[in-house]
Tab-separated table of C-alpha atoms in Angstrom:
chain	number	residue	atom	x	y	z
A	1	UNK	CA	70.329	144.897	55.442
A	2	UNK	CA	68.884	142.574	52.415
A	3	UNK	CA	67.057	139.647	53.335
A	4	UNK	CA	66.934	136.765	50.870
A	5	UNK	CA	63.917	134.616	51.002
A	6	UNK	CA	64.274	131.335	49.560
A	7	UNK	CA	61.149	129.729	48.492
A	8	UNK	CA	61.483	125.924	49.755
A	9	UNK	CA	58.491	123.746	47.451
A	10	UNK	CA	58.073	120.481	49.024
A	11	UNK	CA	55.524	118.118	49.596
A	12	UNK	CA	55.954	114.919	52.035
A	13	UNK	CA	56.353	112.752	48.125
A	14	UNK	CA	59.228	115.795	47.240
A	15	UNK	CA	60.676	114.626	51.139
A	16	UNK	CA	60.292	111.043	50.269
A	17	UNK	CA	62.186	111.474	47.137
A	18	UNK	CA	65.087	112.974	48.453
A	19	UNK	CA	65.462	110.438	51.707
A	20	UNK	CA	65.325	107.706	48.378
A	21	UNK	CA	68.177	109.288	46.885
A	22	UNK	CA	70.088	109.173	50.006
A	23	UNK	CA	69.458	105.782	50.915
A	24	UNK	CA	70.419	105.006	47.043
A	25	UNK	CA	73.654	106.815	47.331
A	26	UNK	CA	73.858	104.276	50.776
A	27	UNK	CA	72.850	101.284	48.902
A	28	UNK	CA	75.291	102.130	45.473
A	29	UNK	CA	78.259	102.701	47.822
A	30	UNK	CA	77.818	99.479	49.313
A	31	UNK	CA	77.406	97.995	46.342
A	32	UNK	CA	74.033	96.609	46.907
A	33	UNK	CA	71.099	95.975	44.970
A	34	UNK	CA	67.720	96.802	46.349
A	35	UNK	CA	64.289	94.937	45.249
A	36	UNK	CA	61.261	96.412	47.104
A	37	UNK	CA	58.735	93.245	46.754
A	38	UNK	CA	54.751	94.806	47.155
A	39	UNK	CA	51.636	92.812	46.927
A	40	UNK	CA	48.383	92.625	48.562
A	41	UNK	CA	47.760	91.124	52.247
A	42	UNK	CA	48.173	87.418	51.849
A	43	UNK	CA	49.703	86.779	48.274
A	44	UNK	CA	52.841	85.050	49.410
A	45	UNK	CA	55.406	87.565	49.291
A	46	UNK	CA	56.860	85.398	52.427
A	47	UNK	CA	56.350	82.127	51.334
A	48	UNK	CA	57.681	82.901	48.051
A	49	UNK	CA	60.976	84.705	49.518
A	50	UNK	CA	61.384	81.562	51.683
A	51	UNK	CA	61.537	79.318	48.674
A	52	UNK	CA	63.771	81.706	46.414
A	53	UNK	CA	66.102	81.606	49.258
A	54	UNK	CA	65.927	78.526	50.713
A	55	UNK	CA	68.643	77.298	48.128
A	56	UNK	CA	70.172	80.148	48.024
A	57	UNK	CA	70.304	82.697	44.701
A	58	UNK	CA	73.822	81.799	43.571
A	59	UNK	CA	76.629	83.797	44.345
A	60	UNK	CA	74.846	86.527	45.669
A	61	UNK	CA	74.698	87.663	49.747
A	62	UNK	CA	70.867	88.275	50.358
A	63	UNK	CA	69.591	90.225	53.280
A	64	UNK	CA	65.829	90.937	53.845
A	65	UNK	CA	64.252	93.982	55.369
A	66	UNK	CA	60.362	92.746	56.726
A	67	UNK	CA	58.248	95.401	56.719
A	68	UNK	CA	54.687	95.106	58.799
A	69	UNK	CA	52.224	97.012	60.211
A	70	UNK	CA	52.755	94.726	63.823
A	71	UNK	CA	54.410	92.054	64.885
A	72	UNK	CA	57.400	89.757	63.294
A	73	UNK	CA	55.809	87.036	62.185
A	74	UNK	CA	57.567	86.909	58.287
A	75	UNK	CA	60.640	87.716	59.744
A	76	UNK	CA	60.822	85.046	62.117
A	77	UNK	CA	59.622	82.473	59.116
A	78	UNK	CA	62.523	83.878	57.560
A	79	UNK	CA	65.242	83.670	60.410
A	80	UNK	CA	65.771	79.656	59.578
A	81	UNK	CA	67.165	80.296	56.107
A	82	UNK	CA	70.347	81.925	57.763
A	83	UNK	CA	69.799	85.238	55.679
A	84	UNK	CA	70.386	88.840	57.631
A	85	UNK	CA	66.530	89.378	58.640
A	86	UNK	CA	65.881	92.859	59.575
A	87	UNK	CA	62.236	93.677	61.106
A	88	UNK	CA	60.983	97.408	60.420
A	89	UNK	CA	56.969	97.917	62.328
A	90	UNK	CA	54.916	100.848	60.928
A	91	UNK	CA	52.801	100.660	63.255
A	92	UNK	CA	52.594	104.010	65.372
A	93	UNK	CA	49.905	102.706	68.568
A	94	UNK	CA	47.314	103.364	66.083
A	95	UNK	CA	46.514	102.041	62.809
A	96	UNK	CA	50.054	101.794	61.533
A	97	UNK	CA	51.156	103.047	58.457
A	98	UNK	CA	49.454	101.128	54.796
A	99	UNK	CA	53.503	101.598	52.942
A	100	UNK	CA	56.874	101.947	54.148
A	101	UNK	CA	58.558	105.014	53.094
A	102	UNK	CA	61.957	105.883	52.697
A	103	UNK	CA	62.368	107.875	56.033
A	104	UNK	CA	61.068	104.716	57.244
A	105	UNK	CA	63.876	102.482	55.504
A	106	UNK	CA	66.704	104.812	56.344
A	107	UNK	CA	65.883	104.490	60.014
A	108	UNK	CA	66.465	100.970	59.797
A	109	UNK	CA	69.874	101.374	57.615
A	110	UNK	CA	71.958	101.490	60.643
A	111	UNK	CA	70.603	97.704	61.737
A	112	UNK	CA	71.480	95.951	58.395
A	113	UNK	CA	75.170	94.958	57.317
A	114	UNK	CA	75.469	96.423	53.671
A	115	UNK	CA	78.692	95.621	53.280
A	116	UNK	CA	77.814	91.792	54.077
A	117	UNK	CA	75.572	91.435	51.626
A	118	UNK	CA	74.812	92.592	47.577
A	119	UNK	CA	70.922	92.374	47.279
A	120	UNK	CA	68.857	93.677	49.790
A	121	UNK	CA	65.091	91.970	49.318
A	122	UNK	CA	62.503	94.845	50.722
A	123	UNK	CA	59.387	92.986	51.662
A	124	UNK	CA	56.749	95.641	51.989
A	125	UNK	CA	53.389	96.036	53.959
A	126	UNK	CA	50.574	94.362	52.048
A	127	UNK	CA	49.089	96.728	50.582
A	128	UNK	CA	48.056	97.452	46.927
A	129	UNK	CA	48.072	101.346	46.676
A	130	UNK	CA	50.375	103.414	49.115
A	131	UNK	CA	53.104	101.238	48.505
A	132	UNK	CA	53.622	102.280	45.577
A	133	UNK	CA	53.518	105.844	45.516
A	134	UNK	CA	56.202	105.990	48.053
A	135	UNK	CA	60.297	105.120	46.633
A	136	UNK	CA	62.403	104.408	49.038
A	137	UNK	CA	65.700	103.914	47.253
A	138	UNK	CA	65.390	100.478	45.546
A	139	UNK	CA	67.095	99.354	42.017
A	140	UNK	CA	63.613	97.748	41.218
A	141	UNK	CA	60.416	96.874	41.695
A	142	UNK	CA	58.328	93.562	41.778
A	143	UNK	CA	54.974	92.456	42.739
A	144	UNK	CA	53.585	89.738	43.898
A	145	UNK	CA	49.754	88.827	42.604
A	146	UNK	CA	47.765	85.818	43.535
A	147	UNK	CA	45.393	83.963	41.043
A	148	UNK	CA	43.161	84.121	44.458
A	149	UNK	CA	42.510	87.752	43.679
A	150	UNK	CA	40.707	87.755	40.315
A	151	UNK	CA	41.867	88.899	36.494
A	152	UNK	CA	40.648	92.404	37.236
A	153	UNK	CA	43.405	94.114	39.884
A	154	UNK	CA	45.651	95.828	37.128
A	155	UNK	CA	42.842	97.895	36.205
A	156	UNK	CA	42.189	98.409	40.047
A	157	UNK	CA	45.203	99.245	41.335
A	158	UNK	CA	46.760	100.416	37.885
A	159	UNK	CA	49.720	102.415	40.015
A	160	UNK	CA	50.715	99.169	41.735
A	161	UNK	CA	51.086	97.248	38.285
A	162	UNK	CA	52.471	100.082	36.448
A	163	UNK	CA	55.630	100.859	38.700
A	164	UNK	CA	56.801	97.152	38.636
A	165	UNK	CA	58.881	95.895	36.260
A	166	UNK	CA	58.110	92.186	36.991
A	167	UNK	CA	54.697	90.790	38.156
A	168	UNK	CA	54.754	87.502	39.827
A	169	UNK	CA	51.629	85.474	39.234
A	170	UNK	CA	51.429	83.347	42.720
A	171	UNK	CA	49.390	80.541	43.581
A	172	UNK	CA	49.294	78.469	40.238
A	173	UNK	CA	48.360	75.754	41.720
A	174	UNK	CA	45.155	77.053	42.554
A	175	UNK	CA	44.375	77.463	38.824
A	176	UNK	CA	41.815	74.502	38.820
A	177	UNK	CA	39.215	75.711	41.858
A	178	UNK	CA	39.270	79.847	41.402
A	179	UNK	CA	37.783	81.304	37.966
A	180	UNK	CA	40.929	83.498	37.265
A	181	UNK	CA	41.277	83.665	33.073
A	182	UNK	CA	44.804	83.983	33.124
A	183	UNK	CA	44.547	85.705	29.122
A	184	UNK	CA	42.601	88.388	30.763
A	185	UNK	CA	44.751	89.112	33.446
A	186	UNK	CA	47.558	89.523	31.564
A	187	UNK	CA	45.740	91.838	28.723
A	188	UNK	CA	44.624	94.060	32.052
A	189	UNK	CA	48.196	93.953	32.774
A	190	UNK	CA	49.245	94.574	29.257
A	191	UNK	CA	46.424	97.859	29.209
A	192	UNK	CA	48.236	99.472	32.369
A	193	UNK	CA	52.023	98.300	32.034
A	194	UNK	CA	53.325	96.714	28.494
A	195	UNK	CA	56.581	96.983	29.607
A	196	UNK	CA	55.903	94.608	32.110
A	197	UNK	CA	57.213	91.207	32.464
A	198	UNK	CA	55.319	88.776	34.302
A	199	UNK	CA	56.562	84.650	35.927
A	200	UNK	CA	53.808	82.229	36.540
A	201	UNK	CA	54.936	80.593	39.940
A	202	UNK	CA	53.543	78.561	42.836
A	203	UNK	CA	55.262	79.269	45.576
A	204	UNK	CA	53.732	76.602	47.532
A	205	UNK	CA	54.701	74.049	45.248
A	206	UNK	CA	57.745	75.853	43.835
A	207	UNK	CA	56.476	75.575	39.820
A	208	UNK	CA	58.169	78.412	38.790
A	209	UNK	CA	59.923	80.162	41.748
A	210	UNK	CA	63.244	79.513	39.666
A	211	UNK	CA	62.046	82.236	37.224
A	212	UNK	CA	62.267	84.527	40.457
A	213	UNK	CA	65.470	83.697	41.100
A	214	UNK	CA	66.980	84.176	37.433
A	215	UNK	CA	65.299	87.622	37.884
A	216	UNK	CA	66.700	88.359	41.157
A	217	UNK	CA	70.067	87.061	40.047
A	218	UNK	CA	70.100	89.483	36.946
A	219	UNK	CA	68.977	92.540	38.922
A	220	UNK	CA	72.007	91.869	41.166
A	221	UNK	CA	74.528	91.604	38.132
A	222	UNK	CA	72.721	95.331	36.660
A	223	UNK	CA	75.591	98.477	36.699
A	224	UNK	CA	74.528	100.854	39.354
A	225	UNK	CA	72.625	103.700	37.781
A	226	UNK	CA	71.475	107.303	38.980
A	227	UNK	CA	68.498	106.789	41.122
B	1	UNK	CA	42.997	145.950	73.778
B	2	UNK	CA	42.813	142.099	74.498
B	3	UNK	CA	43.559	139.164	72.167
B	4	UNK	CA	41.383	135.896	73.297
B	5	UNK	CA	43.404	133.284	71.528
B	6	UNK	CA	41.367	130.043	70.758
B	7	UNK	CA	43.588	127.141	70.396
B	8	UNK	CA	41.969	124.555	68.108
B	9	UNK	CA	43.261	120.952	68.570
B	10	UNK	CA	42.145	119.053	65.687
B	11	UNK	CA	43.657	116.890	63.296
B	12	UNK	CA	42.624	114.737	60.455
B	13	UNK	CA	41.261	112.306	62.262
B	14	UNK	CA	38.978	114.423	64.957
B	15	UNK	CA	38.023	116.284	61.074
B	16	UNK	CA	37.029	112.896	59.809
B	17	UNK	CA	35.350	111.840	63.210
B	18	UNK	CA	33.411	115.206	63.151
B	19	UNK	CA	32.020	114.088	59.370
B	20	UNK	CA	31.280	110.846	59.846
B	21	UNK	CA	29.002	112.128	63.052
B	22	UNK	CA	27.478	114.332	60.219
B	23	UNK	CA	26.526	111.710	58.392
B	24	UNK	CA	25.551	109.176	60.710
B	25	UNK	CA	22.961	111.708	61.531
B	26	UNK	CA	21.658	112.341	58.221
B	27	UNK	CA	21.777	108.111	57.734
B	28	UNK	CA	19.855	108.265	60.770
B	29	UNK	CA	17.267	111.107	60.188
B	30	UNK	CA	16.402	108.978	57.003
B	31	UNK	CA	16.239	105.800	58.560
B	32	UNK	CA	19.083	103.824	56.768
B	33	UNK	CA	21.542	101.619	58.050
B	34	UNK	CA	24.680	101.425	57.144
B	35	UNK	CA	27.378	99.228	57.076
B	36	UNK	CA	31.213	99.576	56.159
B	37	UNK	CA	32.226	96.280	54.613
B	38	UNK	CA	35.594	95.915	54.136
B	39	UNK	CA	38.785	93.608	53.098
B	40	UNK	CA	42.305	93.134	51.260
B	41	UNK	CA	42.274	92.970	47.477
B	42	UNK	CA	40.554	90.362	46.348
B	43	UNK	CA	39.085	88.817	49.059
B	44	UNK	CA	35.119	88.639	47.128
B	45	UNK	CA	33.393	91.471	48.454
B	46	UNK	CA	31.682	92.033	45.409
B	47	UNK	CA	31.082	88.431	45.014
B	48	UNK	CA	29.874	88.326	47.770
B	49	UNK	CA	27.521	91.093	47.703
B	50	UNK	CA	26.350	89.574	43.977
B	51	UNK	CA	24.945	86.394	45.941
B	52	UNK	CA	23.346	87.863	48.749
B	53	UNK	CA	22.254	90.318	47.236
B	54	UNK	CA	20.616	88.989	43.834
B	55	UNK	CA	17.738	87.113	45.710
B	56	UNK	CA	17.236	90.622	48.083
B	57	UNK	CA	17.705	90.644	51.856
B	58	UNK	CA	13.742	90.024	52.858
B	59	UNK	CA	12.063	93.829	53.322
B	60	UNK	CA	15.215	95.314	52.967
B	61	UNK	CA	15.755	98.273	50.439
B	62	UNK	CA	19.485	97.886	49.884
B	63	UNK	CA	21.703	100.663	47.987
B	64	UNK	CA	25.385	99.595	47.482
B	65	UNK	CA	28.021	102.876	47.441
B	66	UNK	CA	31.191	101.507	45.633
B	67	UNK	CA	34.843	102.660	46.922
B	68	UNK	CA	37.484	102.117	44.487
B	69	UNK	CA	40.983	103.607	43.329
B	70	UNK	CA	39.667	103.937	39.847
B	71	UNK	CA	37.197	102.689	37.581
B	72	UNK	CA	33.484	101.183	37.815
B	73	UNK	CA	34.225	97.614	37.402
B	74	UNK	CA	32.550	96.277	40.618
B	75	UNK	CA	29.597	99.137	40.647
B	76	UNK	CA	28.727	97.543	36.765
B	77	UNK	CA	29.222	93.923	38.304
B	78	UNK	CA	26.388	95.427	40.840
B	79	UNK	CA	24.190	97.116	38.462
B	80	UNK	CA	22.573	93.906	36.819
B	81	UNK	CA	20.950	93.178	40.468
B	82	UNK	CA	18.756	96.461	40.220
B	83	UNK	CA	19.707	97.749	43.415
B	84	UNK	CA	20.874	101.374	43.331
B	85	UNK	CA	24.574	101.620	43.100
B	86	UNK	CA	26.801	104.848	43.620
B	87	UNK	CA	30.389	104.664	41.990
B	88	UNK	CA	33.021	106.805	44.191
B	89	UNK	CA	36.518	106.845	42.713
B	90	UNK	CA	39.476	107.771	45.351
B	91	UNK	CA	42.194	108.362	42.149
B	92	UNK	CA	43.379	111.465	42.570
B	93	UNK	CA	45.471	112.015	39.476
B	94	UNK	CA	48.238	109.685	41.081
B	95	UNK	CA	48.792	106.674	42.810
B	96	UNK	CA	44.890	107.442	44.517
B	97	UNK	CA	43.798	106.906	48.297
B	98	UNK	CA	43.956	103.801	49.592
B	99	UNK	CA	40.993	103.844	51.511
B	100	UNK	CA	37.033	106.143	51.659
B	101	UNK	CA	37.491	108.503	54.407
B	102	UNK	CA	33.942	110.635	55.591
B	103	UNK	CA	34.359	113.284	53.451
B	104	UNK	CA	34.850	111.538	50.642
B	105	UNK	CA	31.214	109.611	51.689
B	106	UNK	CA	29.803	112.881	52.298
B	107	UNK	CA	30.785	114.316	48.864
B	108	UNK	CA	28.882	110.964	47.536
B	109	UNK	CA	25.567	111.639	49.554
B	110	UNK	CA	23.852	114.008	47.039
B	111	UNK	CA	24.052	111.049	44.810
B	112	UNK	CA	22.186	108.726	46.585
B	113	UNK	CA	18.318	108.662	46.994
B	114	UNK	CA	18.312	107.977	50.942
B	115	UNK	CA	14.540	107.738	51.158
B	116	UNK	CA	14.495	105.132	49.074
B	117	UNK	CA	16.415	102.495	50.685
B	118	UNK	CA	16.750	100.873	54.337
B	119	UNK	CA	20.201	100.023	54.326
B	120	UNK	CA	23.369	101.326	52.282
B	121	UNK	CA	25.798	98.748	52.022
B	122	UNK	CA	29.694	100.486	51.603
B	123	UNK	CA	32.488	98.251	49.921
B	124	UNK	CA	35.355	99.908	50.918
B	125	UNK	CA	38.616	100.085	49.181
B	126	UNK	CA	40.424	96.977	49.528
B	127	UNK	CA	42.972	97.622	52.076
B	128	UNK	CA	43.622	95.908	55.401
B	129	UNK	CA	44.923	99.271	56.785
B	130	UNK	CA	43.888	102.247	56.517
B	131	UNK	CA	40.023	101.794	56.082
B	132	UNK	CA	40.072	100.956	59.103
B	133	UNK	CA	41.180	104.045	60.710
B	134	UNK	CA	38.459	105.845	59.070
B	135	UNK	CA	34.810	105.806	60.432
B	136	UNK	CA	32.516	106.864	57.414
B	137	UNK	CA	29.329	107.261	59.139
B	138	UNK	CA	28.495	103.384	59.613
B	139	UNK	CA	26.223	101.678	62.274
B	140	UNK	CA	28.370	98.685	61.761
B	141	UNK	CA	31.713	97.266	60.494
B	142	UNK	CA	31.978	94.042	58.498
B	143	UNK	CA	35.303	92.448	56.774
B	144	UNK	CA	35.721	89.412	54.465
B	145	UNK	CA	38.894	87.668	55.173
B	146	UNK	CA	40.075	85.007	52.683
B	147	UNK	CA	40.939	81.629	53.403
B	148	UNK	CA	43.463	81.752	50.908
B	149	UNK	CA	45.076	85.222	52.153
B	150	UNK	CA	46.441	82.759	55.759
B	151	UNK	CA	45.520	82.660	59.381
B	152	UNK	CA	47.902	84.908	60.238
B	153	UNK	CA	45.725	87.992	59.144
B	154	UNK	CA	44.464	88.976	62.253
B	155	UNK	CA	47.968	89.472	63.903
B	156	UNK	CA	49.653	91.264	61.015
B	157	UNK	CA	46.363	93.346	60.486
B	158	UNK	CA	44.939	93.759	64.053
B	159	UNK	CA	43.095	97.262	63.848
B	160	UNK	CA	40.898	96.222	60.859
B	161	UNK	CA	39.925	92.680	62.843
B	162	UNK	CA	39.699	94.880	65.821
B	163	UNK	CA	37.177	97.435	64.692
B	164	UNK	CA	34.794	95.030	62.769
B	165	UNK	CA	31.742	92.726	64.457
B	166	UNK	CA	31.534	90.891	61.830
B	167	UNK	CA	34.232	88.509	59.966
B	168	UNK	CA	33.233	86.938	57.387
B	169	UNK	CA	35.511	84.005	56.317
B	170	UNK	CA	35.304	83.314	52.723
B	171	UNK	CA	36.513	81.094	50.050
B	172	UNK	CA	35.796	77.755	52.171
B	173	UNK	CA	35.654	76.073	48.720
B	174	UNK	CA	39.427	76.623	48.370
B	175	UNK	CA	40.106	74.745	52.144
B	176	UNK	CA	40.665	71.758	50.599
B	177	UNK	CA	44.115	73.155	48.285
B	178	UNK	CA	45.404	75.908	50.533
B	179	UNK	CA	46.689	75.711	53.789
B	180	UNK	CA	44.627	76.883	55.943
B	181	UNK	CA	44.328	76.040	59.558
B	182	UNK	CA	40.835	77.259	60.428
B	183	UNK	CA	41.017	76.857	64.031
B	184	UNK	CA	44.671	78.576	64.183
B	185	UNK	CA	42.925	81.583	62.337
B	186	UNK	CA	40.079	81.971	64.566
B	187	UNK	CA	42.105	81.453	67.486
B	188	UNK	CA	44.324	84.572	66.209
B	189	UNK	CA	40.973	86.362	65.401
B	190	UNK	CA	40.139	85.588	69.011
B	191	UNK	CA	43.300	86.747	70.284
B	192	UNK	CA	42.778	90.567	68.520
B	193	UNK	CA	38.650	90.795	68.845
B	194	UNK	CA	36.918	88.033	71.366
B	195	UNK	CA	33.519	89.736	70.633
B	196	UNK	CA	34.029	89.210	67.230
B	197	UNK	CA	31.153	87.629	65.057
B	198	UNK	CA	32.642	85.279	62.269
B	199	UNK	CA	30.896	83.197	59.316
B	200	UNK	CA	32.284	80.465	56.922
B	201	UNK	CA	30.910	81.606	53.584
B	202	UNK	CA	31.681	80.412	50.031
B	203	UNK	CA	30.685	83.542	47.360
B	204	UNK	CA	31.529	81.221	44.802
B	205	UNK	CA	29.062	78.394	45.740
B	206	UNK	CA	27.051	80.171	47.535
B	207	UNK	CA	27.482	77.599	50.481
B	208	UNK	CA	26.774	80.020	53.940
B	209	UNK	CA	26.103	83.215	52.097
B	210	UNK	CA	22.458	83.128	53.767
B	211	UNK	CA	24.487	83.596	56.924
B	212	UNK	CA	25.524	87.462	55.869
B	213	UNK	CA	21.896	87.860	54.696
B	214	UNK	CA	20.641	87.292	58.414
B	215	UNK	CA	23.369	89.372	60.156
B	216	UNK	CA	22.154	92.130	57.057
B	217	UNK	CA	18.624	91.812	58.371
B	218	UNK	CA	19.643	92.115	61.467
B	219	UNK	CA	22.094	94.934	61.347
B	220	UNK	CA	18.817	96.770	59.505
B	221	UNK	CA	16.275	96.081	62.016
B	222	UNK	CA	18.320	97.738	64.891
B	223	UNK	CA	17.031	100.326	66.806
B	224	UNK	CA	19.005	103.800	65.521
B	225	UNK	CA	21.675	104.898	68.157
B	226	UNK	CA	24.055	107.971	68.989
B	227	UNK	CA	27.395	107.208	66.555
């Protein structure tokens, strides 16, 4: 009697990529487009979702999936826009985890509607590295980065800045009181990500938070493509 | 012939714990404190560590040991202050570690000339998770939480507020255009960590810095204790 042995290589980022895939296949069926929105701790990713949504993003069913460590305090901010609010906790009675991956994500599949919606907005943990080193089945990627932070954060987290395609500049309005040099920042960007484009928006005055939208809308009119 | 099995129940946490003990007692048998200091992206702990440290902390022979994904940006921002300053990169060919673990401290000790300084400052990688779950070795835990990162910090975050004595609530000169409900946040910190320490610093004026100098001096004239 022959044995076969079958040499299985994987690493928990191989595992990762093929739950993405699935979830992918889920979302492509459905017919829904999936934006996983990253920034650091406190650079508005909420605030800014509950503007672009507030109005609406026209013609286009949005559900959000909140992702958080503990807790559901974005996705009850969120609740009063009348958008599909799902809540997904990483935390594990410990720490919790820094990302969401897509194990995590495809747990929470079976609590979202996919067929009543076409854009699913993925808010993830705040968090400048893990995040994004870990796929978890989206169309594309976007980050949020506040003028709060400083110019120098592309060449500090250059994975973070590299794997989005758009970079939202938050907090405008604080322009006048931080010393951010805006032409710096976006030559760091430039140096990690040149394909990158980038909005200027205030999210707590709304300058700009149309720009979002556009993008948002055009992602949801892309052809579904191979993961 | 018997087998003695020896079951050993470890896991990366009890390894890191058992470093960190390793190097709290070298720390120790050299006499230097140390502290962990850390935050989200952004939040001015180099700035921070610029002010109070560029007129010295009184006595005090302070070495700084810089944690970052990649690069040396903050460790040359340091260098100008003529305090000793150890660069210690986490970028491991890909998206990098998201926080300094013990070992990774450990692998930074040859580097750093412990009989001649007091007190080794450690500016964490800026994450509001994971560092967190990671002693290093330190006598005590400090974090600076911005005032334009929101009050709700503590709940979405409530290991890192948890696990540090000292908050250190920065960016005061930016009350005035964010919104920012002091006593809400502090009332949240309160909720998470009641024995909490907190400060209202400005890095950028300067306004309340002296404030992290005295808790400094007084983190480095504690009497040495078990880890």
């Amino acid at each position: 009697m022959h044995r076969t042995k079958v040499r299985v290589a994987t690493d928990a980022l191989d595992a990762n990529d093929t739950i993405a895939a699935a979830n992918r296949a889920d979302f492509d069926r459905a017919g829904v487009k999936v934006v996983n929105l990253m920034s650091a701790p406190g650079a508005g990713k909420t605030t800014l979702l509950e503007y672009a949504l507030s109005d609406g993003i026209d013609g286009v069913r949005v559900g959000v999936l909140e992702g958080d460590v503990q807790g559901r305090l974005d996705a009850d901010r969120l609740s009063v826009l009348h958008v599909p609010v799902t809540q997904l906790n990483t935390d594990n009675g410990f720490g919790g985890e820094c990302h969401l991956d897509a194990n995590m994500v495809r747990s929470a599949l079976p609590e979202i509607a996919l067929d009543e919606i076409d854009m699913l907005l993925i808010e993830n943990v705040g968090n400048l590295v893990c995040p994004a080193e870990f796929r978890v089945g989206e169309d594309a990627r976007a980050m949020v980065a506040s003028v709060a932070e400083g110019e120098d954060k592309p060449l500090k987290y250059p994975l973070m800045f590299r794997t989005c395609e758009l970079v939202i500049v938050n907090k405008i309005d604080l322009l006048p009181y931080v010393d951010f040099d805006m032409e710096h920042f976006l030559a760091n960007l430039d140096a990690v990500n040149p394909d990158a484009e980038h909005v200027l928006v205030s999210a707590r005055t709304g300058e700009g938070v149309h720009l979002v939208r556009d993008w948002l809308s055009e992602v949801a009119a892309r052809e579904a493509s191979p993961a």
